Amino acid sequence: MKSTRLALSLSLLVAALAALAASGCSKSLKSALVPNQPPTVRLSSAPYDTTNRYFYSYRINWVGYDPDGRVDHYIYWADDGKKIPRTLTTKNEQIIQFAAARPDTTGGTSEDRSSDFHTFYIVAVDDQGDTCEAVTRSFYSYTVAPTVLILSPRPTHLSVAYVTPAVRINWTGTDPDGQSSTKPKKYKFKLFAPGGAYPISEAIRDPNAFRIFFAPNFVGWDSSSTDTTTVQYTNLSPNTDYLFAVVAFDEAGAYSPIFSLDTNMLRLRTTFAGSNGPVITMFNEFFFYRYPSGGYCNDPRCEVALEIPANQPVTFNWFADPAREGADIESYRWKLGGDVGDETPRTNEQTDVSHWSAPSLGTTSATVGPFARDTLLRFYIEATDNNGLKSLGAIRFTVVKPTFAKPVLFVNDTRLTVDQTLTPPYPPGFGPGDYKAPTGPWPSRAELDTFLFAVGGVPWQKYPTGTISPPGLFSGYAYDTATTETGKIDQTFPLSIMGQYRTVVWFVDQAGATIVFGAGKKYTSLRYMAFPNHVNTIATYSKSGGRLWLMGGGIALASLKDWTNRSNQTSIWNGNRNELIPGRMMYDLVHWRTEVANTSATITPTAVSKYSRIGVPWTGHGPNRDIPGPPNYGLLPQYIRPKNPSLDPFPPNRTGQGPAAFYQVDKEIEYITATAPNFIIEDFDPSILGVNEQSALDTLYSVSTSNFFLGPVMTYYHGQANGPLVFSGFPVWFFTRSDAEAVSRFVLTDVFGIPRTGPMPRTNLVPASAWKGGVTPVLRSAPRGSSRAVDRVLRDQRATPLPTGPVRKPLE
């Protein structure tokens, strides 16, 4: 496939956020769109006067920069701020005089002189009063002090670095005024164990006292040359605390005098690799799974179970986070099948996939397959941090091939109001088992069932003689139905059922999509499958080539609600907040990739209009289709009008709220916000060399309200990434019947090619004026139905609702 797709590396995003958090700069948020950035300051220095035995001076220069404003002033001080107090200045240079508390003696050595040092601090302040952490430089009477910084594991005063009993430590150093090199002359370092020469707890409590105890010669410490900045320790005691410290020496014999748990002192705690390795996250179109902890668990209970389509390559993506503060991810590697303990190198990096790939930090995805059906395979991912801790991720996937033997399946994933039975005393003509008249917002579960599926044209029970039931919207098609309201905790819809059908129509209402996962087991199946660490079989079905119509006003809400960023208090999702990204159904399958909104808006008769090329083409193509062949967009009505009394008679059996509950003006809608183009361009030329780039996502309808254009609300994806998919960001049952029929017929017959062979009898509702007496007739349940049906033979003349059996559940 030569589709142009937005590439997003979650690992790079996490790394960037971590780097920002570790930078030490803080700034108040001045704008939600363009946050301010802190200033920076860079130091340079040179001796000014070192001839005086009791004083020495340095000329210190600095330069500041503020990326989103200007540096207003600087504040500098030395040591504890008593002899050289905090001073505000707008200059970029200052001669600082330091007192030599231990003046040189005749014949004194550099080691004697190096015990006396001073430290200069400076911060930059920008025009909004924000600062960065102080930049420091230490001086002796005869030289600028060298510096040293431990790189790996990264030190921090906030936490301990967890390492294995074999650990490698790396550092770097600088000599600012070195004559022959800017590298220090040598390093001295030592690993302190409990009960050693200096108590670890005391060194952590007072790093300066720790320095004084060993300075200036650091007797007993190990020594290395300039080029050696790594040390390896092995056979450390498990579950033990250690402290590592390193100091740099320059050519003049001066050492790096600043001892800090953030620079040259590293707290370590040895641990076994079992649970403290990197935390792995794995994802693709079918699932998004993050392990609850790190570790190396080669056990079926730690595997994520998937079903993937046959005869298609599949891509797995991953990234990992260090389990402990101060660690970094060092490398990844992967393999398909085989023994995870087999360290035999690959003979060919591209084809020998049964062995581990070469370790690399940049290896965060792999494509394998295609595979034949009924194949069970395991895909392994290993992540290693800079402490040597490793974690294993395992995906157990079964290759399945849908049969597509049946025409269409309607999946009711709504959670609408259920029927309520009458209680004594019963109205005349009613008794046990009869139902109360529907009330509240239209439709109830039974009313929706009737609106969509009633056979129509038969006598309507509990209505006056001669009342003929209306046909359902999908009357005349050969179809089966299924409900997802099973009462089970695991609401994963079986791919074994979905894969029997060439086309699946899945609908979720907005109210059902808002039910919180775990709330009385009433949550929708889509929300359950889109929940973190769950498997979405709709994605697998679509990637297998199945045809989908997603609609109801709650699809985007159900699939994105649990991925909403904590800072986002709206029902609008985008990629900037890590919400609308690869691994999400709306991004991968529906191909809505800029910004998606869910709302309830007042809809006028012309608000949902056929897409026009007038204005900005938000998704590429409109009704004037450029690609030859069906569907014919000219068959769509110009507008999808809301219900109105002249076209949609008010059901006489309804009680409560009156016509307002039926002729609702506020409609549930989901749309692409008009923020940026959502072009999905693919190459439709079947040859390898040819190029015929066309839009793979067409806008069928756009929505506006109160004279304000909102964006595309109904689209058709017909590209190569997955099966054909129509997305309607609204429930068709809220609109006038004739328009809803036209749109439904276009999708099922013109887009998906499903023939409509059955009769289409017309509605014959009795007007409210025909009713006599004070009792309103109620509807009667149809046989084997979970909801009330207006048409007594409704479920007898179509397939029985499909059961939902046990399915494979991912690790939780």
mmCIF file of N, CA, C and O in Angstrom, residues 1-5 285-286 309 312-313 539-546 587-591 593 680-684 696 717-725:
data_model
loop_
_atom_site.group_PDB
_atom_site.id
_atom_site.type_symbol
_atom_site.label_atom_id
_atom_site.label_comp_id
_atom_site.label_asym_id
_atom_site.label_seq_id
_atom_site.Cartn_x
_atom_site.Cartn_y
_atom_site.Cartn_z
ATOM 1 N N MET A 1 0.846 -1.192 0.000
ATOM 2 C CA MET A 1 0.000 0.000 0.000
ATOM 3 C C MET A 1 0.870 1.225 0.000
ATOM 4 O O MET A 1 1.847 1.317 0.722
ATOM 5 N N LYS A 2 0.485 2.197 -0.783
ATOM 6 C CA LYS A 2 1.260 3.422 -0.891
ATOM 7 C C LYS A 2 0.493 4.586 -0.295
ATOM 8 O O LYS A 2 0.546 5.691 -0.774
ATOM 9 N N SER A 3 -0.254 4.288 0.785
ATOM 10 C CA SER A 3 -1.072 5.336 1.410
ATOM 11 C C SER A 3 -0.203 6.315 2.164
ATOM 12 O O SER A 3 0.776 5.951 2.803
ATOM 13 N N THR A 4 -0.571 7.600 2.055
ATOM 14 C CA THR A 4 0.111 8.636 2.823
ATOM 15 C C THR A 4 -0.493 8.680 4.212
ATOM 16 O O THR A 4 -1.649 8.994 4.370
ATOM 17 N N ARG A 5 0.279 8.347 5.212
ATOM 18 C CA ARG A 5 -0.247 8.246 6.575
ATOM 19 C C ARG A 5 0.616 9.065 7.514
ATOM 20 O O ARG A 5 1.809 9.200 7.335
ATOM 21 N N GLU A 285 -3.636 -1.705 15.150
ATOM 22 C CA GLU A 285 -5.039 -1.367 14.932
ATOM 23 C C GLU A 285 -5.984 -2.181 15.797
ATOM 24 O O GLU A 285 -7.119 -1.761 16.048
ATOM 25 N N PHE A 286 -5.556 -3.357 16.270
ATOM 26 C CA PHE A 286 -6.453 -4.277 16.957
ATOM 27 C C PHE A 286 -6.442 -4.132 18.472
ATOM 28 O O PHE A 286 -7.386 -4.565 19.136
ATOM 29 N N PRO A 309 -6.160 -11.063 10.808
ATOM 30 C CA PRO A 309 -6.689 -11.574 9.535
ATOM 31 C C PRO A 309 -5.661 -12.374 8.754
ATOM 32 O O PRO A 309 -4.462 -12.083 8.785
ATOM 33 N N GLN A 312 -2.689 -11.382 5.191
ATOM 34 C CA GLN A 312 -2.328 -9.974 5.258
ATOM 35 C C GLN A 312 -1.152 -9.802 6.215
ATOM 36 O O GLN A 312 -1.117 -10.427 7.276
ATOM 37 N N PRO A 313 -0.176 -8.968 5.863
ATOM 38 C CA PRO A 313 0.892 -8.676 6.823
ATOM 39 C C PRO A 313 0.316 -7.917 8.010
ATOM 40 O O PRO A 313 -0.674 -7.196 7.890
ATOM 41 N N ALA A 539 -11.860 -3.865 14.707
ATOM 42 C CA ALA A 539 -10.680 -3.515 13.924
ATOM 43 C C ALA A 539 -10.173 -4.724 13.141
ATOM 44 O O ALA A 539 -9.809 -4.614 11.966
ATOM 45 N N THR A 540 -10.143 -5.875 13.794
ATOM 46 C CA THR A 540 -9.689 -7.078 13.105
ATOM 47 C C THR A 540 -10.607 -7.417 11.942
ATOM 48 O O THR A 540 -10.159 -7.788 10.852
ATOM 49 N N TYR A 541 -11.906 -7.290 12.164
ATOM 50 C CA TYR A 541 -12.881 -7.556 11.102
ATOM 51 C C TYR A 541 -12.660 -6.614 9.922
ATOM 52 O O TYR A 541 -12.654 -7.035 8.760
ATOM 53 N N SER A 542 -12.476 -5.327 10.199
ATOM 54 C CA SER A 542 -12.280 -4.360 9.125
ATOM 55 C C SER A 542 -10.976 -4.600 8.382
ATOM 56 O O SER A 542 -10.917 -4.495 7.154
ATOM 57 N N LYS A 543 -9.902 -4.914 9.114
ATOM 58 C CA LYS A 543 -8.618 -5.187 8.459
ATOM 59 C C LYS A 543 -8.679 -6.457 7.609
ATOM 60 O O LYS A 543 -7.882 -6.635 6.692
ATOM 61 N N SER A 544 -9.635 -7.327 7.909
ATOM 62 C CA SER A 544 -9.807 -8.539 7.117
ATOM 63 C C SER A 544 -10.556 -8.272 5.824
ATOM 64 O O SER A 544 -10.715 -9.174 4.996
ATOM 65 N N GLY A 545 -11.041 -7.053 5.644
ATOM 66 C CA GLY A 545 -11.774 -6.696 4.437
ATOM 67 C C GLY A 545 -13.268 -6.602 4.631
ATOM 68 O O GLY A 545 -14.010 -6.365 3.674
ATOM 69 N N GLY A 546 -13.751 -6.791 5.876
ATOM 70 C CA GLY A 546 -15.176 -6.684 6.148
ATOM 71 C C GLY A 546 -15.680 -5.268 5.934
ATOM 72 O O GLY A 546 -14.960 -4.288 6.159
ATOM 73 N N TYR A 587 -8.854 6.726 14.217
ATOM 74 C CA TYR A 587 -7.684 7.097 13.410
ATOM 75 C C TYR A 587 -7.388 6.017 12.365
ATOM 76 O O TYR A 587 -7.214 6.307 11.184
ATOM 77 N N ASP A 588 -7.324 4.768 12.791
ATOM 78 C CA ASP A 588 -6.869 3.697 11.909
ATOM 79 C C ASP A 588 -7.920 3.260 10.909
ATOM 80 O O ASP A 588 -7.603 3.006 9.737
ATOM 81 N N LEU A 589 -9.172 3.112 11.330
ATOM 82 C CA LEU A 589 -10.203 2.544 10.478
ATOM 83 C C LEU A 589 -11.075 3.607 9.816
ATOM 84 O O LEU A 589 -11.288 3.587 8.608
ATOM 85 N N VAL A 590 -11.594 4.550 10.630
ATOM 86 C CA VAL A 590 -12.467 5.593 10.101
ATOM 87 C C VAL A 590 -11.653 6.625 9.324
ATOM 88 O O VAL A 590 -12.153 7.271 8.411
ATOM 89 N N HIS A 591 -10.390 6.784 9.690
ATOM 90 C CA HIS A 591 -9.463 7.723 9.045
ATOM 91 C C HIS A 591 -9.822 9.174 9.316
ATOM 92 O O HIS A 591 -9.569 10.055 8.496
ATOM 93 N N ARG A 593 -8.476 11.968 11.379
ATOM 94 C CA ARG A 593 -7.143 12.046 11.973
ATOM 95 C C ARG A 593 -6.724 13.433 12.440
ATOM 96 O O ARG A 593 -5.603 13.590 12.917
ATOM 97 N N ILE A 680 -6.928 12.014 3.054
ATOM 98 C CA ILE A 680 -6.440 10.640 3.022
ATOM 99 C C ILE A 680 -6.244 10.293 1.550
ATOM 100 O O ILE A 680 -7.208 9.991 0.830
ATOM 101 N N ILE A 681 -5.031 10.380 1.091
ATOM 102 C CA ILE A 681 -4.711 10.183 -0.323
ATOM 103 C C ILE A 681 -3.977 8.855 -0.489
ATOM 104 O O ILE A 681 -3.013 8.586 0.226
ATOM 105 N N GLU A 682 -4.436 8.030 -1.431
ATOM 106 C CA GLU A 682 -3.804 6.743 -1.692
ATOM 107 C C GLU A 682 -3.623 6.548 -3.192
ATOM 108 O O GLU A 682 -4.279 7.216 -4.007
ATOM 109 N N ASP A 683 -2.743 5.639 -3.526
ATOM 110 C CA ASP A 683 -2.462 5.320 -4.923
ATOM 111 C C ASP A 683 -3.389 4.188 -5.355
ATOM 112 O O ASP A 683 -3.290 3.073 -4.851
ATOM 113 N N PHE A 684 -4.294 4.473 -6.287
ATOM 114 C CA PHE A 684 -5.258 3.479 -6.744
ATOM 115 C C PHE A 684 -4.800 2.744 -8.002
ATOM 116 O O PHE A 684 -5.562 1.970 -8.569
ATOM 117 N N ALA A 696 -9.074 8.712 -0.695
ATOM 118 C CA ALA A 696 -9.628 7.448 -0.218
ATOM 119 C C ALA A 696 -10.708 7.678 0.828
ATOM 120 O O ALA A 696 -11.323 6.721 1.293
ATOM 121 N N TYR A 717 -14.844 5.686 3.612
ATOM 122 C CA TYR A 717 -13.459 5.298 3.330
ATOM 123 C C TYR A 717 -13.475 4.109 2.386
ATOM 124 O O TYR A 717 -14.106 3.083 2.657
ATOM 125 N N HIS A 718 -12.759 4.222 1.262
ATOM 126 C CA HIS A 718 -12.738 3.160 0.254
ATOM 127 C C HIS A 718 -11.306 2.888 -0.188
ATOM 128 O O HIS A 718 -11.051 2.542 -1.350
ATOM 129 N N GLY A 719 -10.359 3.022 0.724
ATOM 130 C CA GLY A 719 -8.960 2.802 0.395
ATOM 131 C C GLY A 719 -8.516 1.380 0.648
ATOM 132 O O GLY A 719 -9.317 0.443 0.697
ATOM 133 N N GLN A 720 -7.216 1.221 0.828
ATOM 134 C CA GLN A 720 -6.622 -0.106 0.893
ATOM 135 C C GLN A 720 -6.166 -0.515 2.291
ATOM 136 O O GLN A 720 -5.724 -1.643 2.489
ATOM 137 N N ALA A 721 -6.247 0.390 3.256
ATOM 138 C CA ALA A 721 -5.760 0.072 4.594
ATOM 139 C C ALA A 721 -6.681 -0.886 5.330
ATOM 140 O O ALA A 721 -6.239 -1.666 6.180
ATOM 141 N N ASN A 722 -7.978 -0.823 5.033
ATOM 142 C CA ASN A 722 -8.962 -1.728 5.644
ATOM 143 C C ASN A 722 -10.170 -1.795 4.724
ATOM 144 O O ASN A 722 -10.201 -1.149 3.673
ATOM 145 N N GLY A 723 -11.168 -2.578 5.111
ATOM 146 C CA GLY A 723 -12.351 -2.732 4.287
ATOM 147 C C GLY A 723 -13.134 -1.447 4.160
ATOM 148 O O GLY A 723 -12.932 -0.491 4.923
ATOM 149 N N PRO A 724 -14.048 -1.375 3.190
ATOM 150 C CA PRO A 724 -14.875 -0.169 3.020
ATOM 151 C C PRO A 724 -15.604 0.164 4.323
ATOM 152 O O PRO A 724 -16.137 -0.726 4.987
ATOM 153 N N LEU A 725 -15.628 1.454 4.658
ATOM 154 C CA LEU A 725 -16.214 1.845 5.943
ATOM 155 C C LEU A 725 -16.966 3.166 5.791
ATOM 156 O O LEU A 725 -16.386 4.172 5.393
#
